[in-house]
mmCIF file with all atom_site columns, C-alpha atoms in Angstrom:
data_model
loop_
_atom_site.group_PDB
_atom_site.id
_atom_site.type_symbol
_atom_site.label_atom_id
_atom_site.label_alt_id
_atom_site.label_comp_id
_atom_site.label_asym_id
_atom_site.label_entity_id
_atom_site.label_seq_id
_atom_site.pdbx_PDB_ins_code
_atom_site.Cartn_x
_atom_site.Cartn_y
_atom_site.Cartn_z
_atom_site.occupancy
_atom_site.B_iso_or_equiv
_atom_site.pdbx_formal_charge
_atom_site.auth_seq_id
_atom_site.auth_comp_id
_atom_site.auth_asym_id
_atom_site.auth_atom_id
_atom_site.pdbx_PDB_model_num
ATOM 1   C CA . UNK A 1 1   ? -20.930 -70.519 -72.029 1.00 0.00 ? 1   UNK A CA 1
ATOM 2   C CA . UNK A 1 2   ? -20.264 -67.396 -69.445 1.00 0.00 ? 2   UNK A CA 1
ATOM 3   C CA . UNK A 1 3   ? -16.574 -67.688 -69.722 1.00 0.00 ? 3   UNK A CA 1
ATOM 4   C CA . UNK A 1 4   ? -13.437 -69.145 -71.801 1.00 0.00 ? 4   UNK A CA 1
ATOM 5   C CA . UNK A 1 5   ? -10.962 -68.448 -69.821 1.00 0.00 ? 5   UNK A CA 1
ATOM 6   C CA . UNK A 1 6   ? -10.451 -69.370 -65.842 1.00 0.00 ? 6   UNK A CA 1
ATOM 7   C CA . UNK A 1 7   ? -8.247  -67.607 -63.503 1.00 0.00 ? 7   UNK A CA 1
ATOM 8   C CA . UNK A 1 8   ? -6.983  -69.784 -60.787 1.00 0.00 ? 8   UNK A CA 1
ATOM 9   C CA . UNK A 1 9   ? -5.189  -68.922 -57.664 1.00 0.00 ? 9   UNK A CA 1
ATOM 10  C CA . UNK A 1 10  ? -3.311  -71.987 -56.275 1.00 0.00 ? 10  UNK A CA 1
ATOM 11  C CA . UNK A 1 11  ? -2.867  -72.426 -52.744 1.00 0.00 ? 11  UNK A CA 1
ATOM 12  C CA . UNK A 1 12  ? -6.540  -73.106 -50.769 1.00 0.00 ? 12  UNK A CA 1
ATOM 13  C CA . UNK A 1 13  ? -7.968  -73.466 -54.714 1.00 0.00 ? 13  UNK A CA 1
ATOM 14  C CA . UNK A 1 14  ? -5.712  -75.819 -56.633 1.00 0.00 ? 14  UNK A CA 1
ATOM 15  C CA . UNK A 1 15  ? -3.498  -77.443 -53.783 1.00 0.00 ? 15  UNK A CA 1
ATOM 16  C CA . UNK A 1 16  ? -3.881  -77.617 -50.284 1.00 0.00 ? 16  UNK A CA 1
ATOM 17  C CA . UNK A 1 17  ? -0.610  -75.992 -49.253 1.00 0.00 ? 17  UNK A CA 1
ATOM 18  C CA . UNK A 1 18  ? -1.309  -75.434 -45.330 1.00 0.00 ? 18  UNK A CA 1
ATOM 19  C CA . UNK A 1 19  ? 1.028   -77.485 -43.935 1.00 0.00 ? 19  UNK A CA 1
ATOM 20  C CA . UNK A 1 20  ? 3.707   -76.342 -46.165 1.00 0.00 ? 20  UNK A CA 1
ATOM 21  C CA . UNK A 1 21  ? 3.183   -72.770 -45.649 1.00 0.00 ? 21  UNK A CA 1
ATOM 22  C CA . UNK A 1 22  ? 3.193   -73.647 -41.910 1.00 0.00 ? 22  UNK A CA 1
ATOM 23  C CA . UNK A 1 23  ? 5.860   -75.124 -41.437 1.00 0.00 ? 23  UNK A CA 1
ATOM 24  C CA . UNK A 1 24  ? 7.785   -72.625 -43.550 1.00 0.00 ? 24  UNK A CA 1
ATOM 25  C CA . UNK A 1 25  ? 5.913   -69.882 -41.456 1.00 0.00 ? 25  UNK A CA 1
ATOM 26  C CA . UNK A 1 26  ? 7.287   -71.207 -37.941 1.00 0.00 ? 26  UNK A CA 1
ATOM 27  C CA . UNK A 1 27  ? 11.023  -72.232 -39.396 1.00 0.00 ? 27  UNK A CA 1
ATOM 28  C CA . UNK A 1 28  ? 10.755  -68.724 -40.159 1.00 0.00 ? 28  UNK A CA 1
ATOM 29  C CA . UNK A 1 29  ? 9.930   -67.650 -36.911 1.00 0.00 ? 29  UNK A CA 1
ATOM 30  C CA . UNK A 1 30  ? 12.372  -69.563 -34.937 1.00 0.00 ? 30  UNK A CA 1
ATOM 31  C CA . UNK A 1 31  ? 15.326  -68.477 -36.919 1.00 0.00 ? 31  UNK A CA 1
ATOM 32  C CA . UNK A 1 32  ? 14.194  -64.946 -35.825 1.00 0.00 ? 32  UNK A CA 1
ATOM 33  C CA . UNK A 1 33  ? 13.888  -66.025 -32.256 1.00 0.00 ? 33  UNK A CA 1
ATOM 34  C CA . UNK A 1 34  ? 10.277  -65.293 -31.802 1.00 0.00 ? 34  UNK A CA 1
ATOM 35  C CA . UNK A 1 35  ? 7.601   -67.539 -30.937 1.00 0.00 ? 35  UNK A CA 1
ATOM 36  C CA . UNK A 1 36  ? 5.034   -69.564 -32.746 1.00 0.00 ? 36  UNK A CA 1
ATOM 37  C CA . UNK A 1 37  ? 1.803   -68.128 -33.408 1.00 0.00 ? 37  UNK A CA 1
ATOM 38  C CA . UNK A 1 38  ? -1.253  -70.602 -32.702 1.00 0.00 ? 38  UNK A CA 1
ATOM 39  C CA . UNK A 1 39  ? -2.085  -73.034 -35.488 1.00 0.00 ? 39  UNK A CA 1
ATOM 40  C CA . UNK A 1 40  ? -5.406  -70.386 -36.438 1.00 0.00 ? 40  UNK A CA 1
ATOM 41  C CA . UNK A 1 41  ? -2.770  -67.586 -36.825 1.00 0.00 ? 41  UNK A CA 1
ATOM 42  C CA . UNK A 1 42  ? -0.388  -69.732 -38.882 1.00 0.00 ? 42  UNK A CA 1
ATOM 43  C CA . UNK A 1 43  ? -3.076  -70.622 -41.351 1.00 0.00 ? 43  UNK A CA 1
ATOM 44  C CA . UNK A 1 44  ? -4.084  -67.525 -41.842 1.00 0.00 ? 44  UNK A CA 1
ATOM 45  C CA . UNK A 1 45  ? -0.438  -67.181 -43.821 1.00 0.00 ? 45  UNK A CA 1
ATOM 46  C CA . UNK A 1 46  ? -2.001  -69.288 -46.493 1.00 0.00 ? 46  UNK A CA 1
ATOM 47  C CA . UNK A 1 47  ? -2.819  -66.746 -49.905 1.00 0.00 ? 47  UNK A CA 1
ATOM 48  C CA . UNK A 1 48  ? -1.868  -63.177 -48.905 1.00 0.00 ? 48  UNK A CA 1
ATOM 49  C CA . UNK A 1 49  ? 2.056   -61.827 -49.817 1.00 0.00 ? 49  UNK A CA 1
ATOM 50  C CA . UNK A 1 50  ? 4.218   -62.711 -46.970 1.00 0.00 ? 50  UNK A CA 1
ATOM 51  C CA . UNK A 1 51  ? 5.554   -59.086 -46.923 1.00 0.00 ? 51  UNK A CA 1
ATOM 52  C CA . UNK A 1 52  ? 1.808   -58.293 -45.790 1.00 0.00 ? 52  UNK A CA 1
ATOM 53  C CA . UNK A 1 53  ? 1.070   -61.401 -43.213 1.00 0.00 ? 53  UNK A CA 1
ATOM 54  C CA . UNK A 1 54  ? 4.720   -61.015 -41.501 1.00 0.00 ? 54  UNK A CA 1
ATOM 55  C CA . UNK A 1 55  ? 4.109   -57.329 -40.179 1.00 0.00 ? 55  UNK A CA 1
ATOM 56  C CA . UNK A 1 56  ? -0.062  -57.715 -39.912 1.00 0.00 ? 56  UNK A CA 1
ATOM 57  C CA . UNK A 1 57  ? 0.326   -61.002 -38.227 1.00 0.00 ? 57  UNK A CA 1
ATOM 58  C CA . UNK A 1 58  ? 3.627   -60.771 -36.759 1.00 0.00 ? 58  UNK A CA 1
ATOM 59  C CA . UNK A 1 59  ? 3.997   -56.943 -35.941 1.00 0.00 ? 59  UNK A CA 1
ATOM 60  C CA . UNK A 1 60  ? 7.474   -56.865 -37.874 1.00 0.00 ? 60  UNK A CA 1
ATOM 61  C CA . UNK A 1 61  ? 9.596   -53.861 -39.131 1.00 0.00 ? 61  UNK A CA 1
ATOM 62  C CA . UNK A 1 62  ? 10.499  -53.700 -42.897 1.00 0.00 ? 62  UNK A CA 1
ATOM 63  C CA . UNK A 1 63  ? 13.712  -55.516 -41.966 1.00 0.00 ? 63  UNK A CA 1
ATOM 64  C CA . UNK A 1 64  ? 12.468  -58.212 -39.809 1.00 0.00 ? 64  UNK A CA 1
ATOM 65  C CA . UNK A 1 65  ? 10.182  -58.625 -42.712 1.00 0.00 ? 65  UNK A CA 1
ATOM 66  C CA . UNK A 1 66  ? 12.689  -59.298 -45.564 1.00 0.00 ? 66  UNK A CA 1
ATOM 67  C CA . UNK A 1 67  ? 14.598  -61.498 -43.485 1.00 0.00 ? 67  UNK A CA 1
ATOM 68  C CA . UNK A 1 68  ? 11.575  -63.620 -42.199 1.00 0.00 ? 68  UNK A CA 1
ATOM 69  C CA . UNK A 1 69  ? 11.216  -63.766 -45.994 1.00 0.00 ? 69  UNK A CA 1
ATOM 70  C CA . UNK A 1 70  ? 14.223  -65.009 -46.821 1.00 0.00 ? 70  UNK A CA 1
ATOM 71  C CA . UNK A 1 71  ? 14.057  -67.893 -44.127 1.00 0.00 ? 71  UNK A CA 1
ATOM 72  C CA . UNK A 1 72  ? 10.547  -68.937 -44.962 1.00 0.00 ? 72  UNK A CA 1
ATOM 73  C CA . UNK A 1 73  ? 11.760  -69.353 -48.292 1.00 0.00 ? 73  UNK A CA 1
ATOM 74  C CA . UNK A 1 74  ? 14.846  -71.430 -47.415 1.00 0.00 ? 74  UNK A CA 1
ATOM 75  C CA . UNK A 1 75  ? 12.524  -73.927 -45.747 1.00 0.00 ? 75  UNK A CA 1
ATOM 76  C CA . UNK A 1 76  ? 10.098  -73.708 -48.709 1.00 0.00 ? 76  UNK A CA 1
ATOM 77  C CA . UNK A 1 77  ? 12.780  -74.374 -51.156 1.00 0.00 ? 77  UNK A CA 1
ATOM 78  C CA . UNK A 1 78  ? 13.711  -77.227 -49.127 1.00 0.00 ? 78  UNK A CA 1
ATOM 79  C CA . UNK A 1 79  ? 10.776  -78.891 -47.905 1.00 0.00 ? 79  UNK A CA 1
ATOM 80  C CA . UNK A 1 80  ? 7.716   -77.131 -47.999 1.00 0.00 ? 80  UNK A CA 1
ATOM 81  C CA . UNK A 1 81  ? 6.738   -76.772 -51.781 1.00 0.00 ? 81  UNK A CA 1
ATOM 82  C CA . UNK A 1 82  ? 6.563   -80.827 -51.712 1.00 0.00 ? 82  UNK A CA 1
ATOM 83  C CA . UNK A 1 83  ? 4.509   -80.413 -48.175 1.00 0.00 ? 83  UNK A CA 1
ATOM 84  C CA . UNK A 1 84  ? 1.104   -79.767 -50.203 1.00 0.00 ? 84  UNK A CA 1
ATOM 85  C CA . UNK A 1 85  ? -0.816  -81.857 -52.417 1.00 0.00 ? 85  UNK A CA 1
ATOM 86  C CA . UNK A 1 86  ? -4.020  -81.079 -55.414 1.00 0.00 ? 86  UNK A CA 1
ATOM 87  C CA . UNK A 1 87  ? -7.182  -81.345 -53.595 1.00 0.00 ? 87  UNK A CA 1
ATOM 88  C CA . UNK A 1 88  ? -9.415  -84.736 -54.411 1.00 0.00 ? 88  UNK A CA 1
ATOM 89  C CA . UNK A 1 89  ? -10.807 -84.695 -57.434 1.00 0.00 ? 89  UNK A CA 1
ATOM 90  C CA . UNK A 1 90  ? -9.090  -81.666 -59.127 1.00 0.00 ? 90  UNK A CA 1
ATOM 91  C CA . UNK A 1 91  ? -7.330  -83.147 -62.041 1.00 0.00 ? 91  UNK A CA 1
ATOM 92  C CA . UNK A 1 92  ? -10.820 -84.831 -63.191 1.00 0.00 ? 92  UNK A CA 1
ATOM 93  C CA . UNK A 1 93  ? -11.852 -81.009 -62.360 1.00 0.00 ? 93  UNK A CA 1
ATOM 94  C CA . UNK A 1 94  ? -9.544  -79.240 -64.968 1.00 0.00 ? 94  UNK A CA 1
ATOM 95  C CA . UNK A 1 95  ? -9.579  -81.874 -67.078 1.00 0.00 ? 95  UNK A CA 1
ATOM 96  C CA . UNK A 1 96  ? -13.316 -82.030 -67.879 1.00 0.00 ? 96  UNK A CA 1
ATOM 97  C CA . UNK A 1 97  ? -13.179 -77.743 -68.150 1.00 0.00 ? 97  UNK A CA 1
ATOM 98  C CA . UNK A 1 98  ? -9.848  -78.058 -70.636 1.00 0.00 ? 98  UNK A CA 1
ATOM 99  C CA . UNK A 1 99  ? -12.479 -80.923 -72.600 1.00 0.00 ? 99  UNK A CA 1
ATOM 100 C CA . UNK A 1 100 ? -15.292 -78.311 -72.172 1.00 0.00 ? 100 UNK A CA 1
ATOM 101 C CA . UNK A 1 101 ? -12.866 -75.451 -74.495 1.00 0.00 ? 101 UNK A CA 1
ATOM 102 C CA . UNK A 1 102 ? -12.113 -73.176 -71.497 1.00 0.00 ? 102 UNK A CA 1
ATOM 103 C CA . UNK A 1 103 ? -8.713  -72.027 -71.068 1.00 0.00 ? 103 UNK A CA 1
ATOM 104 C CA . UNK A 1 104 ? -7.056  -71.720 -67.679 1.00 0.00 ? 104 UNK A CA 1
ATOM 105 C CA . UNK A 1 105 ? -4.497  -69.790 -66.063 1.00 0.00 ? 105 UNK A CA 1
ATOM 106 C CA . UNK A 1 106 ? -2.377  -69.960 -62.780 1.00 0.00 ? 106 UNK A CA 1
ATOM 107 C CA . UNK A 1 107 ? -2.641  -66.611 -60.905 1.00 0.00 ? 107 UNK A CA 1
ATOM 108 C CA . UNK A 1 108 ? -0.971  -66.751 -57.940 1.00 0.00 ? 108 UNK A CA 1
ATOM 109 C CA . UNK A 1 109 ? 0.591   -64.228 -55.477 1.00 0.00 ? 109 UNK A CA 1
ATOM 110 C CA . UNK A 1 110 ? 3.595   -67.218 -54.639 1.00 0.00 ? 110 UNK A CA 1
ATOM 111 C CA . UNK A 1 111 ? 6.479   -67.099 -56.580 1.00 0.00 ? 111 UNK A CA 1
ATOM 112 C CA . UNK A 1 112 ? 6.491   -68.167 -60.220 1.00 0.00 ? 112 UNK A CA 1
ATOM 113 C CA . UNK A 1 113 ? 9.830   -70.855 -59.922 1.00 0.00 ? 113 UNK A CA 1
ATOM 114 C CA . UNK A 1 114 ? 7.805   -72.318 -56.888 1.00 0.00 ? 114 UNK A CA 1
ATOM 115 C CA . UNK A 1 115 ? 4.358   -72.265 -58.456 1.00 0.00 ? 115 UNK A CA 1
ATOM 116 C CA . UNK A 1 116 ? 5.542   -74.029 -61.546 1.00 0.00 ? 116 UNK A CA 1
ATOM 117 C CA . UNK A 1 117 ? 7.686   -76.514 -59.826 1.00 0.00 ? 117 UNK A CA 1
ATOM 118 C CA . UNK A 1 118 ? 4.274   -77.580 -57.805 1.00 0.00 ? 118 UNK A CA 1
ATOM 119 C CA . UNK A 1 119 ? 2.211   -77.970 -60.334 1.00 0.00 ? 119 UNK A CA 1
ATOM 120 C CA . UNK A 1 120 ? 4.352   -80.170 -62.472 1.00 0.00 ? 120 UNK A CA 1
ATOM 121 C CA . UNK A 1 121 ? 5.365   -82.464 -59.701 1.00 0.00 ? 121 UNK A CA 1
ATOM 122 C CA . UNK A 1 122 ? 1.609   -83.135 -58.830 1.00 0.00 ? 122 UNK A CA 1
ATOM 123 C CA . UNK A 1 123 ? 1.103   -83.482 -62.530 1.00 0.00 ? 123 UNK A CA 1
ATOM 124 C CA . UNK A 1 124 ? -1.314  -80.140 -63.199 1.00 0.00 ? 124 UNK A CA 1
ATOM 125 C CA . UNK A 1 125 ? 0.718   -78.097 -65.132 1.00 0.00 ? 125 UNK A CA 1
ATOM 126 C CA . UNK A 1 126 ? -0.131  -79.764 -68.440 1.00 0.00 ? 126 UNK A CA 1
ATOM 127 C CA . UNK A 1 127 ? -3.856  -78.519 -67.738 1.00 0.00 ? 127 UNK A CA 1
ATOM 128 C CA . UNK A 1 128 ? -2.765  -74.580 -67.869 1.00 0.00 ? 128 UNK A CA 1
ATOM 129 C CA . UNK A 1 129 ? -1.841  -72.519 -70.309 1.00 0.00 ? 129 UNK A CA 1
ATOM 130 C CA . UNK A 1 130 ? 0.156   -70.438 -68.693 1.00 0.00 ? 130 UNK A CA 1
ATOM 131 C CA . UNK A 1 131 ? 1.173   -70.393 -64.939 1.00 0.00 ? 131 UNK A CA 1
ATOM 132 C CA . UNK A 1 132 ? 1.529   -66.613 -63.414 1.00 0.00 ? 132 UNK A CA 1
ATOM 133 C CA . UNK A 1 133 ? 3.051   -65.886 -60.219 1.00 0.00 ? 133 UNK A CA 1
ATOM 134 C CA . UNK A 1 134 ? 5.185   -63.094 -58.491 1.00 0.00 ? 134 UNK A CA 1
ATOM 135 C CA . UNK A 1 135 ? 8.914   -62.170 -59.042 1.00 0.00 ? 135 UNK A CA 1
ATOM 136 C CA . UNK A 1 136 ? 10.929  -63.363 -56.062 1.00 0.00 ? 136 UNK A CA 1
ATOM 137 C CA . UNK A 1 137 ? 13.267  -59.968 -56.734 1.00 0.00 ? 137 UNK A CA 1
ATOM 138 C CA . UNK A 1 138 ? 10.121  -57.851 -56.799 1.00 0.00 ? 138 UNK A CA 1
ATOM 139 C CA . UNK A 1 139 ? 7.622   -57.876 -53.782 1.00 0.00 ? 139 UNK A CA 1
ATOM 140 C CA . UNK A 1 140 ? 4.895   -55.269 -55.586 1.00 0.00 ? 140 UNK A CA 1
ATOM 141 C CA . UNK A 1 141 ? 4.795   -58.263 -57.963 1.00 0.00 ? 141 UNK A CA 1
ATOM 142 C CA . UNK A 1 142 ? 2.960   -60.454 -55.613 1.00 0.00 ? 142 UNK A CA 1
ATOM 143 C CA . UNK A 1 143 ? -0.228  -57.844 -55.462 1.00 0.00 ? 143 UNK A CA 1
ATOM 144 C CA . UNK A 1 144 ? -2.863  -60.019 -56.340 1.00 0.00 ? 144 UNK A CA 1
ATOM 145 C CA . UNK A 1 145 ? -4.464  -57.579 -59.014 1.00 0.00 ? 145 UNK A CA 1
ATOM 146 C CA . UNK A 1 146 ? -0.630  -57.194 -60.577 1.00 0.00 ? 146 UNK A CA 1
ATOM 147 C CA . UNK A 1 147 ? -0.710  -60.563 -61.125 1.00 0.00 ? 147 UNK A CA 1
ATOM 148 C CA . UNK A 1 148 ? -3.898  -61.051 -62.503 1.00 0.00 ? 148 UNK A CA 1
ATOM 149 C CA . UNK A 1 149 ? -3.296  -58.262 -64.611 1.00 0.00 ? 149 UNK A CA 1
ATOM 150 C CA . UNK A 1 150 ? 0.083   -59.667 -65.989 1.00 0.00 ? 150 UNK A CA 1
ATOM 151 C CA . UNK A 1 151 ? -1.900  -63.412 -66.842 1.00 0.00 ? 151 UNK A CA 1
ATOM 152 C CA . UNK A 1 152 ? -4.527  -61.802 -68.170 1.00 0.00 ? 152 UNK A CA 1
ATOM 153 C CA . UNK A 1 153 ? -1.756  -60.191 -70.608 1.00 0.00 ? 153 UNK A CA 1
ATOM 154 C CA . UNK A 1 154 ? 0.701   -62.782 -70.766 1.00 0.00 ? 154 UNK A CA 1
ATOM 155 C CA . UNK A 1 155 ? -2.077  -65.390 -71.799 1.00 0.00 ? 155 UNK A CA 1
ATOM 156 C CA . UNK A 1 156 ? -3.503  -62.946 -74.454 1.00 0.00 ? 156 UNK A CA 1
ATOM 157 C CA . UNK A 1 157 ? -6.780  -63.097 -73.095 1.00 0.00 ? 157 UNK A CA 1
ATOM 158 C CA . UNK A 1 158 ? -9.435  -61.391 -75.319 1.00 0.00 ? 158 UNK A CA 1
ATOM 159 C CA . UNK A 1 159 ? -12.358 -63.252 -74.468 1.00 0.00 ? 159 UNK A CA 1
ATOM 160 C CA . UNK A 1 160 ? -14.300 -63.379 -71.426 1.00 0.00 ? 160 UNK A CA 1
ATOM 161 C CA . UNK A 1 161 ? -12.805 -64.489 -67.880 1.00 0.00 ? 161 UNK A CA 1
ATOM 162 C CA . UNK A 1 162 ? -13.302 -65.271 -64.476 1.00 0.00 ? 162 UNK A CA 1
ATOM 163 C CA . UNK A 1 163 ? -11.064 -65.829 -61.308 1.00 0.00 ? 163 UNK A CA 1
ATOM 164 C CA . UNK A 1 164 ? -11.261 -68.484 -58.612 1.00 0.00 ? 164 UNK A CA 1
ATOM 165 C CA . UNK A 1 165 ? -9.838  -68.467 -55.577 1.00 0.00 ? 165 UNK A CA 1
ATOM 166 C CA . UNK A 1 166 ? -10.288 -69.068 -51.724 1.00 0.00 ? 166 UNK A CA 1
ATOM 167 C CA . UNK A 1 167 ? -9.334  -65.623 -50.093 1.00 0.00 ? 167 UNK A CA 1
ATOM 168 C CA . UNK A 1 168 ? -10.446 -62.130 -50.108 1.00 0.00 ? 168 UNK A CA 1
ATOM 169 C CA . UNK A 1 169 ? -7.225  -60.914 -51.609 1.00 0.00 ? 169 UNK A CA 1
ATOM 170 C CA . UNK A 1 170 ? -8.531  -63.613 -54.739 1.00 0.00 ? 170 UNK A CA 1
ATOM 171 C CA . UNK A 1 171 ? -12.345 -61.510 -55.045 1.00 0.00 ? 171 UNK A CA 1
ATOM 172 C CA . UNK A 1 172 ? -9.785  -57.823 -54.686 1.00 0.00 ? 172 UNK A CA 1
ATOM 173 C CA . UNK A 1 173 ? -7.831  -58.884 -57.096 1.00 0.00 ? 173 UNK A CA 1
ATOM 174 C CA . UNK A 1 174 ? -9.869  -60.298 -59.647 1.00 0.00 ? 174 UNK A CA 1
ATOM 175 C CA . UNK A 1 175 ? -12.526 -56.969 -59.152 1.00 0.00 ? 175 UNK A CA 1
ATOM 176 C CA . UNK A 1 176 ? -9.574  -54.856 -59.576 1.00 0.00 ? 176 UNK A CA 1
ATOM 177 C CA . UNK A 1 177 ? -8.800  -56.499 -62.777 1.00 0.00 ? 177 UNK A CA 1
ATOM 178 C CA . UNK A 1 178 ? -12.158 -56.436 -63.773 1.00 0.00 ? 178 UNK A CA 1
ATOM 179 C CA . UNK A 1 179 ? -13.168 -59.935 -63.607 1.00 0.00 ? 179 UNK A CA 1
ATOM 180 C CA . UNK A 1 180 ? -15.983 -61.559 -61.564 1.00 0.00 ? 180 UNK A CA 1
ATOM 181 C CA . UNK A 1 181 ? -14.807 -64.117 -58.977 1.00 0.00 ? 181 UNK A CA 1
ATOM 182 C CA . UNK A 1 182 ? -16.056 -67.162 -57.794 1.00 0.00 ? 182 UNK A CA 1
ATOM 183 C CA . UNK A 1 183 ? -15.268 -67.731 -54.367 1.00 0.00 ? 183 UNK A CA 1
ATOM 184 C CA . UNK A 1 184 ? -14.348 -71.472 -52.966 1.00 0.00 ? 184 UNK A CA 1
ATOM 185 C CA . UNK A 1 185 ? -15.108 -72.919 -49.337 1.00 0.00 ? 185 UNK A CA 1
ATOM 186 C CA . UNK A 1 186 ? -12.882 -75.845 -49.477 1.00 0.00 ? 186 UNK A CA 1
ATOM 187 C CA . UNK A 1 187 ? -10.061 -73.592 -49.016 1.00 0.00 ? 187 UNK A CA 1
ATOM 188 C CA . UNK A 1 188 ? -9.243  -71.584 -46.323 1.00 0.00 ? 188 UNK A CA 1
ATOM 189 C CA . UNK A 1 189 ? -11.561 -67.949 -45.871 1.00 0.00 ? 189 UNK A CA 1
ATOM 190 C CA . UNK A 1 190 ? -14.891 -69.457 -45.531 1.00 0.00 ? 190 UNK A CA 1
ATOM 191 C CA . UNK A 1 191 ? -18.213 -68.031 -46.678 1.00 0.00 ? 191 UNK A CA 1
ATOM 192 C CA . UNK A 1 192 ? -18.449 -64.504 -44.612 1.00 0.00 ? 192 UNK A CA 1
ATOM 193 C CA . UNK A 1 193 ? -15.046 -63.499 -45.745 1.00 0.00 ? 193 UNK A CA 1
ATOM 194 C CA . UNK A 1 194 ? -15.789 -63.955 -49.716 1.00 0.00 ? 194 UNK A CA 1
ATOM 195 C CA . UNK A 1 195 ? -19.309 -62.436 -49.362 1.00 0.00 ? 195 UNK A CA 1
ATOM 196 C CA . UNK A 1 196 ? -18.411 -59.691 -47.519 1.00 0.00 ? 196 UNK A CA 1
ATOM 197 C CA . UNK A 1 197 ? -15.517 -59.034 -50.130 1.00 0.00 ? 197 UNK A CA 1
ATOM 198 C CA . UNK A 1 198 ? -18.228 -59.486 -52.881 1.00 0.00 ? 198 UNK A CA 1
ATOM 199 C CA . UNK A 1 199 ? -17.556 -62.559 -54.484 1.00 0.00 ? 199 UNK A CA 1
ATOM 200 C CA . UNK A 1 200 ? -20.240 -62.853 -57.724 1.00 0.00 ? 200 UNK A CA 1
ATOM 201 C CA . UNK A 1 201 ? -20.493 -66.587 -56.546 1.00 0.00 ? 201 UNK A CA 1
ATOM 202 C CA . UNK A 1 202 ? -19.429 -68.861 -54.059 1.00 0.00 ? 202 UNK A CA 1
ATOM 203 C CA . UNK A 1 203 ? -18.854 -72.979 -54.501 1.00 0.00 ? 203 UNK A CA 1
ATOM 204 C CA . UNK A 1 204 ? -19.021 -75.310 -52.081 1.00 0.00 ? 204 UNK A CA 1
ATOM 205 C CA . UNK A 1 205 ? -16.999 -78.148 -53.621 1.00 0.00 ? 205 UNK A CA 1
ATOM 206 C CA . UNK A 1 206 ? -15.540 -79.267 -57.008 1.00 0.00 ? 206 UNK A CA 1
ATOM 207 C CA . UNK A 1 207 ? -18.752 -80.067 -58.271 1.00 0.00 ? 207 UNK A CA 1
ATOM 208 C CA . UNK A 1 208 ? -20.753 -77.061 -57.915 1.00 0.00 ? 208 UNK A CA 1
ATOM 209 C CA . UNK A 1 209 ? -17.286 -74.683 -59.033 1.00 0.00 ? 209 UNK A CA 1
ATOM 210 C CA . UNK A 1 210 ? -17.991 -76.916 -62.108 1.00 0.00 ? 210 UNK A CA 1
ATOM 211 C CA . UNK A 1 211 ? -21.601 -75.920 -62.819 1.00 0.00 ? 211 UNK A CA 1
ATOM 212 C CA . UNK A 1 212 ? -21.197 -72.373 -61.951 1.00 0.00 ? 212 UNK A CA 1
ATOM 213 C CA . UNK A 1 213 ? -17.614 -72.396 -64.297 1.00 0.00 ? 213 UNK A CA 1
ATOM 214 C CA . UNK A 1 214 ? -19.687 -74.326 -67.204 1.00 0.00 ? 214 UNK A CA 1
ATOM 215 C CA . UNK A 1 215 ? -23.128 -72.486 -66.750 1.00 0.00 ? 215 UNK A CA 1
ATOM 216 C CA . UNK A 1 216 ? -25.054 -75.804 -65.547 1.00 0.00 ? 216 UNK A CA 1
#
């Protein structure tokens, strides 16, 4: 076996957050009194920090940032963390790599209390061993190589590991860290964003992440 421990980023790997995030995104917007982006813009919300996507994507000062924030996350808290759902066939997924003797890991850039609440409602948290996202208090915290760095800590990994994820923040993070990553295209960058970032593999579906994550 390559690996015994998997890295997974949640939203575009795990769950299919978009309309969530969305709808959070343009709540957000609206209580600022500006207008909403095209649905292609909006998606492109789903993985990076929102202190990143609000002035990129939005043009917003530091202020207008934290505030935008702070809105997106009232709708989130709300409605939007229940506005998501696992993609098909990913608790038979995690299940048959937790049967296999690979440990996995939650690394995500979205907050911890929101990642956590997610995953038990849709009934995956019992597959991780630990699930690592960013301080809501602490915006450096949602760098995606500080939070694969703290997993990899917090879950005492020794052994050799891997991260998975759907963006090219996932294949930064993870080579910062100094793990390979396996790029998915069922989530939401596609296959010329995760080669050009250098992904050491890219899957298609569930079933070929499985044979690359098991060595088939």
């Amino acid at each position: 076996m390559r690996w015994d421990t998997v890295l997974f980023d949640l939203d575009g790997t795990v769950t299919d957050s978009q309309e969530g995030i969305v709808n959070s995104v343009s709540y957000a917007l609206k209580r600022l009194g500006r207008g909403v982006p095209s649905p292609d813009m909006l998606t492109t919300f789903v993985g990076p920090p929102l202190h990143e996507s609000f002035p990129a994507l939005c043009g917003m000062n530091e202020e207008e940032t934290e505030r935008a924030i702070r809105e997106f996350r009232i709708y989130f808290e709300r409605y939007g963390w229940a506005e998501n759902a696992p993609y098909a066939g990913m608790a038979e997924l995690l299940a048959s790599l937790c049967a296999a003797g690979l440990r996995l890991v939650i690394a995500t850039s979205k907050p911890e209390e929101f990642a956590r609440r997610v995953l038990r409602h849709f009934e995956l948290a019992q597959y991780f061993d630990d699930i690592c996202g960013s301080r809501l208090e602490d915006k450096s915290s949602a760098d995606k190589a500080s939070v694969v760095r703290t997993a990899l800590m917090r879950a005492d990994v020794t052994g050799h590991a891997v991260m998975v994820g759907d963006r090219c923040y996932d294949v930064a993070g993870g080579h910062t860290a100094g793990l390979p990553v396996v790029g998915v295209l069922y989530g939401y960058g596609g296959h010329t964003e995760l080669a050009e970032a250098g992904a050491d593999a890219i899957a298609a579906n569930l079933t070929e992440l499985k044979d690359i994550l098991l060595g088939s």
